[in-house]
Short mmCIF file of C-alpha atoms and ligand atoms in Angstrom, two decimals:
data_model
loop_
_atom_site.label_atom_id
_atom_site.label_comp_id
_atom_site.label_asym_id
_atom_site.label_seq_id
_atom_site.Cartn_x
_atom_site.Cartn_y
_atom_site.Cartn_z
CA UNK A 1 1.95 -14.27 -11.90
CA UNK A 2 5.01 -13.47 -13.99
CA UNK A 3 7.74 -15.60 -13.15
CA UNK A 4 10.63 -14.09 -11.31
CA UNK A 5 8.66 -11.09 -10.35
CA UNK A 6 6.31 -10.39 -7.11
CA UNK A 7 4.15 -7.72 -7.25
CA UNK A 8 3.48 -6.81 -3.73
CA UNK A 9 0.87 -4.06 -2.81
CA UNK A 10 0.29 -2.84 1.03
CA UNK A 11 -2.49 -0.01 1.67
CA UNK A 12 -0.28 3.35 3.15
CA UNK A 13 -1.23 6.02 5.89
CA UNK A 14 -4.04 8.63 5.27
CA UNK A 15 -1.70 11.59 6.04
CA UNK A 16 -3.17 14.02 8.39
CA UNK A 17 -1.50 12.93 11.93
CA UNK A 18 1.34 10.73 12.97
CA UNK A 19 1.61 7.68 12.51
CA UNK A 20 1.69 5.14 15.24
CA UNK A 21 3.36 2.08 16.50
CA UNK A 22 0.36 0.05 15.32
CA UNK A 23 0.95 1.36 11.89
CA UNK A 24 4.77 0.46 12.39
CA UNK A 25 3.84 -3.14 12.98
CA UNK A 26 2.10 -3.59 9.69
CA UNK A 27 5.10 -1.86 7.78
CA UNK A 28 8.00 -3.88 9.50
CA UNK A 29 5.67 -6.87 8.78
CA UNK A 30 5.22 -6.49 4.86
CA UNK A 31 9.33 -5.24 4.98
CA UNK A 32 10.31 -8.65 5.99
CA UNK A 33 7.99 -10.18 3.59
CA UNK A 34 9.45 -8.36 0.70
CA UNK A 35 12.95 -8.63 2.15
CA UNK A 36 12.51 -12.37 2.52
CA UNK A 37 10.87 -12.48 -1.16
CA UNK A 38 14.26 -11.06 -2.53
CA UNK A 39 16.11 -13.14 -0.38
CA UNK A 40 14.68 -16.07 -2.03
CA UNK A 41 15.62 -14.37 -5.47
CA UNK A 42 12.39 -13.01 -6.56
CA UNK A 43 12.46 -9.53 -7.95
CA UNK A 44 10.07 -7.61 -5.80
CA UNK A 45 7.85 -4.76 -6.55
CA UNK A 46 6.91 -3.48 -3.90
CA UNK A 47 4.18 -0.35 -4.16
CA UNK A 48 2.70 1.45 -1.20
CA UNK A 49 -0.13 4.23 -2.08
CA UNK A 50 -0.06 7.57 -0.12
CA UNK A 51 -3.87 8.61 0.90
CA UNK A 52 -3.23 12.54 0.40
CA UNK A 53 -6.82 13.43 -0.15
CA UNK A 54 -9.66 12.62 2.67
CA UNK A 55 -12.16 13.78 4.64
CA UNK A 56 -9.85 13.48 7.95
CA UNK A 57 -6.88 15.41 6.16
CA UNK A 58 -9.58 18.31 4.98
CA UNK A 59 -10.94 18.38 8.54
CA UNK A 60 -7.50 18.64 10.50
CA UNK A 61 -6.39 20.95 7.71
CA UNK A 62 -9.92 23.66 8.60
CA UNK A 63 -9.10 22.54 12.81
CA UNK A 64 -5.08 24.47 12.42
CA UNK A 65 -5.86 27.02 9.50
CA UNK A 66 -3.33 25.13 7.35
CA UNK A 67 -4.13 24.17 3.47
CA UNK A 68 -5.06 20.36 2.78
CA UNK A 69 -2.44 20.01 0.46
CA UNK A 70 0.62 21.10 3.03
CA UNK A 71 -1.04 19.15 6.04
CA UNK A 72 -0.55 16.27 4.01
CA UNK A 73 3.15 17.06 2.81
CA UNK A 74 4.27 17.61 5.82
CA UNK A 75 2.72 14.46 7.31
CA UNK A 76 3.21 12.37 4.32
CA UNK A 77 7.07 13.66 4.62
CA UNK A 78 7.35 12.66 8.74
CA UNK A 79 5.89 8.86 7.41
CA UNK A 80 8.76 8.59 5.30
CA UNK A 81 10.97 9.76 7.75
CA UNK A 82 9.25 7.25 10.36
CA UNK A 83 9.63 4.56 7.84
CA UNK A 84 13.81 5.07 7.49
CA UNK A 85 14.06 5.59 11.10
CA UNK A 86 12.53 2.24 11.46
CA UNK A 87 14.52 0.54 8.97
CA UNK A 88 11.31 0.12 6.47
CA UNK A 89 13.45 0.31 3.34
CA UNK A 90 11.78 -2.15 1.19
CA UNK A 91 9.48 -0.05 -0.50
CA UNK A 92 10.68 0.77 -4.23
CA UNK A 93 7.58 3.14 -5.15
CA UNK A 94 4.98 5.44 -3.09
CA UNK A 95 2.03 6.81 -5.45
CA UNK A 96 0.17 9.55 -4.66
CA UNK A 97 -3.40 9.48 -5.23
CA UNK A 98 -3.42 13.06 -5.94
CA UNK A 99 -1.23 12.09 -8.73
CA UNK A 100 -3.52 9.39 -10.01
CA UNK A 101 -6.93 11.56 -10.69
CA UNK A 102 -6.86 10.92 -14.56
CA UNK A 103 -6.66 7.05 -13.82
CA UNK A 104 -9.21 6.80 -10.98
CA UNK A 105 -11.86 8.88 -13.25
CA UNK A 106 -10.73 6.47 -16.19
CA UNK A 107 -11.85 3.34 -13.60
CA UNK A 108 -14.52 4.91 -12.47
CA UNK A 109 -15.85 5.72 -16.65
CA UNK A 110 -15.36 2.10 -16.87
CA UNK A 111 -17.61 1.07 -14.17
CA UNK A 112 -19.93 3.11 -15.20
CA UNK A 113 -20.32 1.80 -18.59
CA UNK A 114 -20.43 -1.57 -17.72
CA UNK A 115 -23.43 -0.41 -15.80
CA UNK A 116 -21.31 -1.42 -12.22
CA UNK A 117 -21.77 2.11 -11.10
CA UNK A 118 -24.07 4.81 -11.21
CA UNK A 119 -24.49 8.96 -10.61
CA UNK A 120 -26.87 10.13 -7.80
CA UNK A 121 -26.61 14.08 -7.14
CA UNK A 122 -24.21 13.44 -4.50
CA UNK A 123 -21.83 11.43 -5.71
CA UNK A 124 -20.84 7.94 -8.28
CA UNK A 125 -21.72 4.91 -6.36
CA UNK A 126 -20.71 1.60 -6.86
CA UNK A 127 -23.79 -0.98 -7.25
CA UNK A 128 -22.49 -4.05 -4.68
CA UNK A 129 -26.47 -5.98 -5.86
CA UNK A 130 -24.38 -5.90 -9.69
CA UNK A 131 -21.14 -8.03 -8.18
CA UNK A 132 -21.88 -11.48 -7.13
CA UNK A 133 -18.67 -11.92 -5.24
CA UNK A 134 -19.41 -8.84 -2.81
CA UNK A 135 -18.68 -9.87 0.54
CA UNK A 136 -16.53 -13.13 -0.25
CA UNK A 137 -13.06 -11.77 1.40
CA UNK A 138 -15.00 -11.30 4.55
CA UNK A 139 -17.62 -14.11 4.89
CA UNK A 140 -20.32 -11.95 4.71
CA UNK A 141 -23.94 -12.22 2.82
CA UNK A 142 -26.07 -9.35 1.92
CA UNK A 143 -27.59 -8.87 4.57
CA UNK A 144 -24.35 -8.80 7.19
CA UNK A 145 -23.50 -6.30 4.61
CA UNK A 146 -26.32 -4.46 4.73
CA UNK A 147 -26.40 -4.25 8.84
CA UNK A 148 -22.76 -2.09 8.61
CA UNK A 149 -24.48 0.99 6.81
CA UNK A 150 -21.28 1.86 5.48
CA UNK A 151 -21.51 5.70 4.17
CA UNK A 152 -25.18 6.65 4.62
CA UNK A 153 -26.79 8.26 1.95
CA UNK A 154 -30.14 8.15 0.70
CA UNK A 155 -29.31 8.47 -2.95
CA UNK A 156 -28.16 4.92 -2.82
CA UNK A 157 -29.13 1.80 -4.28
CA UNK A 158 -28.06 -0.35 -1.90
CA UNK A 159 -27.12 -0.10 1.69
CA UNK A 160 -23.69 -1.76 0.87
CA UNK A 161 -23.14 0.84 -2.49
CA UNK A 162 -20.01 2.61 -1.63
CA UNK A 163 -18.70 6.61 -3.39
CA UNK A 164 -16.24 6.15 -5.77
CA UNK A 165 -16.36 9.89 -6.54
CA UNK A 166 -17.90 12.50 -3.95
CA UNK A 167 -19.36 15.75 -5.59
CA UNK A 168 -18.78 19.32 -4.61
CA UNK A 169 -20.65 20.48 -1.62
CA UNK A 170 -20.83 23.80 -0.31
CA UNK A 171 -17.44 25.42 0.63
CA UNK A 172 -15.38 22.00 -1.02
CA UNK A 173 -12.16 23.55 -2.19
CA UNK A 174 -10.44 20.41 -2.84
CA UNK A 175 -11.93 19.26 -6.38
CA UNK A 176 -10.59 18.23 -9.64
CA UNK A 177 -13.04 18.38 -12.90
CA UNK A 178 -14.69 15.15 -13.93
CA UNK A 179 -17.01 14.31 -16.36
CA UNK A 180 -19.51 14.12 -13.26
CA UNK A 181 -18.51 18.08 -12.24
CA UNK A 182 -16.25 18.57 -9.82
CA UNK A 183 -15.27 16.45 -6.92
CA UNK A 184 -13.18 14.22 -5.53
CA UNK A 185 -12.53 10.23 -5.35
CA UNK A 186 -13.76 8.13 -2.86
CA UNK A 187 -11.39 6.17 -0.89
CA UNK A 188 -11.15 2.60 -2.28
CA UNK A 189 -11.20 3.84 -5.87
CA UNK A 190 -7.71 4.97 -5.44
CA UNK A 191 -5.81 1.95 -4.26
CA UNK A 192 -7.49 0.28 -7.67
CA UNK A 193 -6.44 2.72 -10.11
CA UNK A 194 -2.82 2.49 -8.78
CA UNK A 195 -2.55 -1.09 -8.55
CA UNK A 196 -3.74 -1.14 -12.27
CA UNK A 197 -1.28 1.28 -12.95
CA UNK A 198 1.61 -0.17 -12.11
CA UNK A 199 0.57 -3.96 -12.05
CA UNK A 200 -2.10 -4.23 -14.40
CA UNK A 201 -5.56 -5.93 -13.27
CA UNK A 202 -4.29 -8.45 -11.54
CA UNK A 203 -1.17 -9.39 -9.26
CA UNK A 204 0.62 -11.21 -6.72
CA UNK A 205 0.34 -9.76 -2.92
CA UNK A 206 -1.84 -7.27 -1.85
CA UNK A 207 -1.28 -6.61 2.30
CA UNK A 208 -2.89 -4.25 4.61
CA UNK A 209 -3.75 -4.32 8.56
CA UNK A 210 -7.09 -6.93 9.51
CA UNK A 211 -9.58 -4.21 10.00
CA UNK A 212 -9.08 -3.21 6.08
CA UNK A 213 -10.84 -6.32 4.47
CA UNK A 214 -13.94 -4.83 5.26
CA UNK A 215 -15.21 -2.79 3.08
CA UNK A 216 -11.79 -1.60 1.87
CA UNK A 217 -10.48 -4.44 0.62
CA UNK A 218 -13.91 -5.53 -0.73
CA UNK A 219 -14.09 -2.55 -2.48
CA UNK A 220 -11.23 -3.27 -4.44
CA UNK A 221 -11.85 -6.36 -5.55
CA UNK A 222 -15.37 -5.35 -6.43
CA UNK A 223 -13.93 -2.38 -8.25
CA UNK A 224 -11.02 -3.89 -10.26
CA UNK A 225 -12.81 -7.56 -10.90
CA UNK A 226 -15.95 -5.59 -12.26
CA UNK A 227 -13.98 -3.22 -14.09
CA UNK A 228 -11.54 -5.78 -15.75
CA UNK A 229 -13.47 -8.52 -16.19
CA UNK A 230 -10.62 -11.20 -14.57
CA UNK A 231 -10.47 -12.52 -11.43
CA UNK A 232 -9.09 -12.95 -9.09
CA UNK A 233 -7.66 -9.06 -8.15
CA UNK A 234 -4.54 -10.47 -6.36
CA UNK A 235 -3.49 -14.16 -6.10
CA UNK A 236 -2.59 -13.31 -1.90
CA UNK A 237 -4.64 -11.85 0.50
CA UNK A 238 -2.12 -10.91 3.84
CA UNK A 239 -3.29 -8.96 7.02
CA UNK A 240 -1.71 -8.24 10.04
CA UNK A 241 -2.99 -8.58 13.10
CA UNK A 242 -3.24 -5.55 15.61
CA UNK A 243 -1.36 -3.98 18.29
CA UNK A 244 -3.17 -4.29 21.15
CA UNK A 245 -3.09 -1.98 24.04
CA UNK A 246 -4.27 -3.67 27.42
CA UNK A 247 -6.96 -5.61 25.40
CA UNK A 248 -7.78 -2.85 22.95
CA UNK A 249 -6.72 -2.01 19.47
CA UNK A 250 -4.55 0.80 19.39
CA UNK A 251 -6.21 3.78 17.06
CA UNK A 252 -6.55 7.28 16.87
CA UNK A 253 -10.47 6.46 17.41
CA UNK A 254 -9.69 5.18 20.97
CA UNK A 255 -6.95 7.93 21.86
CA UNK A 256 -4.80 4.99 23.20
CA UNK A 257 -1.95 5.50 20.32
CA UNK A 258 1.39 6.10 21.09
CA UNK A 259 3.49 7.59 17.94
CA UNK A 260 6.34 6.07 15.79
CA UNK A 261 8.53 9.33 16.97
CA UNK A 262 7.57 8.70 20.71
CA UNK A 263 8.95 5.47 20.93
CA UNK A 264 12.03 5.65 19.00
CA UNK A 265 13.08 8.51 21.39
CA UNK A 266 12.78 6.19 23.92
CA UNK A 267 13.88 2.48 21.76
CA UNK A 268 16.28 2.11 19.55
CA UNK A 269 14.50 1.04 16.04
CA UNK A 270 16.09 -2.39 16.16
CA UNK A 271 14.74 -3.13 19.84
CA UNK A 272 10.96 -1.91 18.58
CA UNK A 273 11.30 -4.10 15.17
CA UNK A 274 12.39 -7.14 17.12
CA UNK A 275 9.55 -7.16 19.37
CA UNK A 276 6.87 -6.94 16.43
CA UNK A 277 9.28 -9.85 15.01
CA UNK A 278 8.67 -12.24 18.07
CA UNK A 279 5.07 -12.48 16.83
CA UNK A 280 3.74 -14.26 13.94
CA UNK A 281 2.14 -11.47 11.58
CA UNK A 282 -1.49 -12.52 11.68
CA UNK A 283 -1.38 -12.63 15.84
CA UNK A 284 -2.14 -9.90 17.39
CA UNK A 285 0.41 -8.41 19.87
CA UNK A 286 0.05 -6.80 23.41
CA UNK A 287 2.09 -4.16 23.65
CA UNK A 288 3.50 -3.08 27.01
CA UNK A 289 6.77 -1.00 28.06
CA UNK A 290 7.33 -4.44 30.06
CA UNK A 291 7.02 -6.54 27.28
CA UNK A 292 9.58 -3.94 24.84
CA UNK A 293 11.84 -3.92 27.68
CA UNK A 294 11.79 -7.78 26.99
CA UNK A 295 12.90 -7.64 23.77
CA UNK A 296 15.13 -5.06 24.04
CA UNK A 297 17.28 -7.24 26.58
CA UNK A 298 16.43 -10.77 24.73
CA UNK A 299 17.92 -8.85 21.28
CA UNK A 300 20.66 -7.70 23.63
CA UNK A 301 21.62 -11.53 24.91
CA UNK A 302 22.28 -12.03 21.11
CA UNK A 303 24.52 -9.03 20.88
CA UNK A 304 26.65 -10.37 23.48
CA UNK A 305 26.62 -13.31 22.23
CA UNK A 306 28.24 -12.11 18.91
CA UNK A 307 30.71 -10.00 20.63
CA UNK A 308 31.93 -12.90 22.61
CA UNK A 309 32.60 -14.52 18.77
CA UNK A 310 34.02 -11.34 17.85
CA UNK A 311 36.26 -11.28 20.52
CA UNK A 312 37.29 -14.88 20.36
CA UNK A 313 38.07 -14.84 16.49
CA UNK A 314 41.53 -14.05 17.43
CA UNK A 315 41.61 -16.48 20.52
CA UNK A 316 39.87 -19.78 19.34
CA UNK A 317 42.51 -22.27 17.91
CA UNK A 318 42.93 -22.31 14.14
CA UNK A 319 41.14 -25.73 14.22
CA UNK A 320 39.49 -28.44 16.18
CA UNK A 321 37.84 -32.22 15.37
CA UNK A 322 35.06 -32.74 12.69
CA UNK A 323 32.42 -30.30 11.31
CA UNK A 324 29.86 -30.97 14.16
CA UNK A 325 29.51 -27.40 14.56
CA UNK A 326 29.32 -27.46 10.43
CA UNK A 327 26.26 -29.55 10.75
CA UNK A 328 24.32 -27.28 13.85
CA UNK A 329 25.36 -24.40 11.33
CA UNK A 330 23.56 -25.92 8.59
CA UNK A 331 20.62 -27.20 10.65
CA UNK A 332 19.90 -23.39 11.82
CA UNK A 333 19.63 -21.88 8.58
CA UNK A 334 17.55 -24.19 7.54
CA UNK A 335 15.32 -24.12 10.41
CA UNK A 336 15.44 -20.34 9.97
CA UNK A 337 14.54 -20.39 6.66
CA UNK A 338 11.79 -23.63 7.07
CA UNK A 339 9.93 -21.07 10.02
CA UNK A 340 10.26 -18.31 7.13
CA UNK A 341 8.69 -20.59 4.15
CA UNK A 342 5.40 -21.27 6.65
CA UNK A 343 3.96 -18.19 6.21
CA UNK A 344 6.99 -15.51 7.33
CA UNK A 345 6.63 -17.18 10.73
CA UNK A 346 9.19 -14.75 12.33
CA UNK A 347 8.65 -16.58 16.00
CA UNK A 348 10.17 -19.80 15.08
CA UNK A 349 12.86 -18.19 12.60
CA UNK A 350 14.03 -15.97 15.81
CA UNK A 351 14.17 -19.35 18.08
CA UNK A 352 16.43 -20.76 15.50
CA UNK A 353 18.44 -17.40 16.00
CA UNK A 354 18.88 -17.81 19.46
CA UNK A 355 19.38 -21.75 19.83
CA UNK A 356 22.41 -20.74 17.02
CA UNK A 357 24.06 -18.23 19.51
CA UNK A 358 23.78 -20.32 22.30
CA UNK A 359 25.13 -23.31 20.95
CA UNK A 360 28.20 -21.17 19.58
CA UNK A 361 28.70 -19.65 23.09
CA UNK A 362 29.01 -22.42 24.82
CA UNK A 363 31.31 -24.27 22.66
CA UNK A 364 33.60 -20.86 22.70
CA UNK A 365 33.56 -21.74 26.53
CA UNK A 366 34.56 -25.39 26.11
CA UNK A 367 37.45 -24.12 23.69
CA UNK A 368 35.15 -26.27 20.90
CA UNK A 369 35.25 -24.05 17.97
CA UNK A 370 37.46 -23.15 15.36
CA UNK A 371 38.45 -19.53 14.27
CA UNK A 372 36.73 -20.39 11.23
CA UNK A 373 33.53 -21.30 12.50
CA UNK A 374 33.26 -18.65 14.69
CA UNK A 375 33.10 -16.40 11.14
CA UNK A 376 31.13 -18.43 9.41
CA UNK A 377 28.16 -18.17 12.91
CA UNK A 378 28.76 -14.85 12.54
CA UNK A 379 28.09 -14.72 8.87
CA UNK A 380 24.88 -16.72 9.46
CA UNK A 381 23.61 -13.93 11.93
CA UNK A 382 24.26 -11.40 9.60
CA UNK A 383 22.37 -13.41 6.93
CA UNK A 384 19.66 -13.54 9.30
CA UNK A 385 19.68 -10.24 10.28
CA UNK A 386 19.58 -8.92 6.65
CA UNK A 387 16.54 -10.72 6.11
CA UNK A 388 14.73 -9.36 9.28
CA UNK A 389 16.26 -6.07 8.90
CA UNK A 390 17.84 -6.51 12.58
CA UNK A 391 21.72 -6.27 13.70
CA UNK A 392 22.44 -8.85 15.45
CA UNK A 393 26.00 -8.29 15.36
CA UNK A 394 27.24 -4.77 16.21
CA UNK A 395 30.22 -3.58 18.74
CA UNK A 396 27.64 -1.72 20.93
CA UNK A 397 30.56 0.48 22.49
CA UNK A 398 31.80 1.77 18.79
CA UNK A 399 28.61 2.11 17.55
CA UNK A 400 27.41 3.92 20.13
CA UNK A 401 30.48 6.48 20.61
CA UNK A 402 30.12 6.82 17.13
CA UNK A 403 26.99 7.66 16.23
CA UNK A 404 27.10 10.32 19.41
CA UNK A 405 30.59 11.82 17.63
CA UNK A 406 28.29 12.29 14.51
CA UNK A 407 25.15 13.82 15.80
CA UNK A 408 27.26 16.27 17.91
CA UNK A 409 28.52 17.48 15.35
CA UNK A 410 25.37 17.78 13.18
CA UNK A 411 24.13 19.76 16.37
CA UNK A 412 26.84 21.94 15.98
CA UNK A 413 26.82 22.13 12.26
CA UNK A 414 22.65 23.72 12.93
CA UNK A 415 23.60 25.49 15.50
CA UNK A 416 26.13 27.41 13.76
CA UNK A 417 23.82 27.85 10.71
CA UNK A 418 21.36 29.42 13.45
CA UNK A 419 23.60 31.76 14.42
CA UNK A 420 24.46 33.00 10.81
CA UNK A 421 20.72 33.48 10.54
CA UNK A 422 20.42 35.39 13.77
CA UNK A 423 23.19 37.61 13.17
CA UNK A 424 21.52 38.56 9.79
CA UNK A 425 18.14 39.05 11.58
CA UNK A 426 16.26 35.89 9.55
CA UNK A 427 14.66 35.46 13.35
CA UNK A 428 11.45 33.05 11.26
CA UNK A 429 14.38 30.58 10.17
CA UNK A 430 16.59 30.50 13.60
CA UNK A 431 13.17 29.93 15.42
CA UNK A 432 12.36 27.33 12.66
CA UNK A 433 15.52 25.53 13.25
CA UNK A 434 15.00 25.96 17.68
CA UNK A 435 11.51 24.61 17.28
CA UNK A 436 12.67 21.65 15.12
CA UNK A 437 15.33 21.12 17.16
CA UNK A 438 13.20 21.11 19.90
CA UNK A 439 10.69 18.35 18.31
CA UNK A 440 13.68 15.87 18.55
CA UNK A 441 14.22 16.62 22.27
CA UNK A 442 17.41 19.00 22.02
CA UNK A 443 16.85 22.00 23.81
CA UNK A 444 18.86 25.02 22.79
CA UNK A 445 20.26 27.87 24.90
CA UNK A 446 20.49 31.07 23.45
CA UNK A 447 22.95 33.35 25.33
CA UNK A 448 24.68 36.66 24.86
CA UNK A 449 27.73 34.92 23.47
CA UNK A 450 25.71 33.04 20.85
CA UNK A 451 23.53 29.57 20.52
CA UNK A 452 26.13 27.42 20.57
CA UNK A 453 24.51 25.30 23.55
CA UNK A 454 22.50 22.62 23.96
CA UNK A 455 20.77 19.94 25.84
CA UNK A 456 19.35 16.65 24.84
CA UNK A 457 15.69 16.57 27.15
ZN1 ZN B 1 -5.88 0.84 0.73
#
């Protein structure tokens, strides 16, 4: 919409739990959208809201005797954390809708006045009978609409009316004043008021996981198209497809989740993001230890494959006959970058990846390349991987000692802190720092001669 710039907006976590590897797959997937964006030279805004108020967070929050407010910290802060470990760096702003209140009761004043919402004495509802294009994003009339009975309540209009702002009930303690009494916003309302925050009333990308379009992403574009007049909301309309777990969806609903945490203490990030990478964003993908284990030794085939260039840099003659290795160079990227341009089709960008090391490989074996060329392959794959967020070309054994030298030390570096702790009688910190410890696998041992032991489990 404004030339240069892409305004890209994904839907974040609710925080109240972990999240899982079906949440991962969305995130790596918009990651490599925006990091192909700004490959391409577009300057890319990319905005993720963070659901910190909900029904689910206030429940878990009453369930461990904890406040609303810190649950969702200290989930929101293990996302982020998630997100790094995973190499989800693309992301230049997280809103809080906490922090948004004043604008959501702004939209919702709006609405209201352009008689596209009213007050029951429950709640502000939005009238879906007042927006003609209810329903459009997912092909549905008024009456599919009306078979989902999405948040019953008899004060409503309309079956499909959905809360923009929920009043106080009895024994609510997380309210903010509105000009309705106090309450709190409805879900969809939030992901509006950001949006038009940041991006105004309309923009380029708005991306989320399939089962959002309905009503979610309905709601938004009922919301913001109502409220601003313009349409449409967002030029792009991208949803992943799920994670599927022998057939079924993996959810919290279904109990068949495994977390973010509990596979990268098991995968490296790189082998987990490759395998969402070999399919196309819209498919959905089976997940299976068997099928990871796939990727994890198909990623590793290209690994090899660039330390056999590394090591033959040195070996391969200074030159050899005409650029026909030139030419396969040039015919990869641009296969790799055709597969990107069809819809971020990952699959076929990945194929070009590994037809590129193979070809390389087996000239280094007919003594076919040049030094040169084997730099210039290997400056390809690093292109590539920059643009999936993948290394493809590391020195396994030096990376590997190294990062072990490092977090040995960090061990040691807590473990000493610990003992300072102990020795002053802070037990609530040293425990602190054991059962943290202990979260990431690493068992301590305390002893008479201090805690300077450990274990990795
Ligand atoms: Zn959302």
């Amino acid at each position: 919409m404004h030339d240069n710039r892409v305004n890209l907006f994904v839907c974040g976590p609710t925080v109240y739990d972990d999240s899982h590897i079906g949440h991962a797959r969305t995130y790596i997937a918009f990651d490599v959208v925006a990091r192909y964006l700004k490959y391409k030279g577009f300057s890319v805004f990319y905005l993720q809201n963070i659901t910190d108020v909900d029904d689910k967070i206030i429940r878990r929050a009453e369930e461990i005797g904890e406040s609303p407010r810190s649950l969702a910290r200290k989930f929101e802060r293990r996302y982020l954390e998630d997100m790094r470990a995973l190499g989800v760096t693309s992301v230049n702003y997280y809103a809080r809708a906490t922090e948004h209140i004043a604008e959501i009761i702004d939209q919702i004043k709006v609405l209201i006045e352009k008689d596209f919402a009213y007050e029951t004495e429950t709640g502000i509802y939005f009238d879906e009978s007042r927006f003609e294009y209810f329903g459009k994003l997912s092909h549905q009339s008024a009456e599919d609409i009306a078979k989902h009975r999405i948040e019953p309540d008899l004060t409503k209009k309309n079956p499909g009316d959905f809360s923009l702002w929920k009043k106080r009930q009895d024994g609510d303690e997380v309210t903010w004043d509105s000009p309705w009494g106090k309450g709190r916003p409805g879900w969809h309302i939030e992901d509006t008021a950001i949006t038009e925050t940041y991006f105004g009333s309309q923009y380029d990308i708005h991306g989320g996981a399939l089962d959002l379009i309905f009503p979610h992403h309905e709601a938004e574009i009922a919301q913001m198209e109502a409220a601003s007049g313009k349409r449409p909301l967002v030029r792009y309309w991208m949803h992943t497809g799920f994670l599927n777990v022998k057939g079924e969806k993996m959810s919290k609903s279904l109990g068949n989740f495994i977390t973010i945490r509990e596979i990268l203490n098991r995968y490296k990030a790189d082998d987990f993001r490759f395998f969402v990478l070999l399919a196309h964003y819209r498919r959905p993908i089976d997940f299976s230890e068997d099928a990871l284990e796939q990727a994890r030794s198909s990623l590793e085939r290209i690994r090899q494959a660039a330390r056999l260039m590394e090591e033959n840099l040195e070996l391969a003659p200074q030159s050899i006959g005409e650029g026909e290795i030139d030419l396969s160079f040039a015919e990869a990227r641009s296969r790799f970058m055709e597969a990107m341009d069809n819809d971020f089709n990952t699959p076929y960008a990945l194929k070009a990846v590994f037809d590129l090391v193979r070809d390389v490989n087996r000239r280094i074996n007919e003594d076919s390349i040049s030094r040169e060329e084997i730099r210039d392959a290997l400056y390809l794959l690093g292109e590539f991987g920059e643009i999936l967020g993948l290394r493809f070309h590391v020195t396994e054994r030096e990376t590997a000692k190294r990062t072990e030298d490092v977090t040995h030390d960090l061990i040691g570096l807590l473990l000493e802190t610990r003992q300072v702790l102990r020795d002053r009688r802070e037990w609530h910190l040293a425990d602190e720092i054991r059962s943290k410890l202990n979260d990431l696998n690493i068992e301590v041992e305390d002893s008479r001669e201090g805690s300077g032991r450990y274990s990795m489990k």
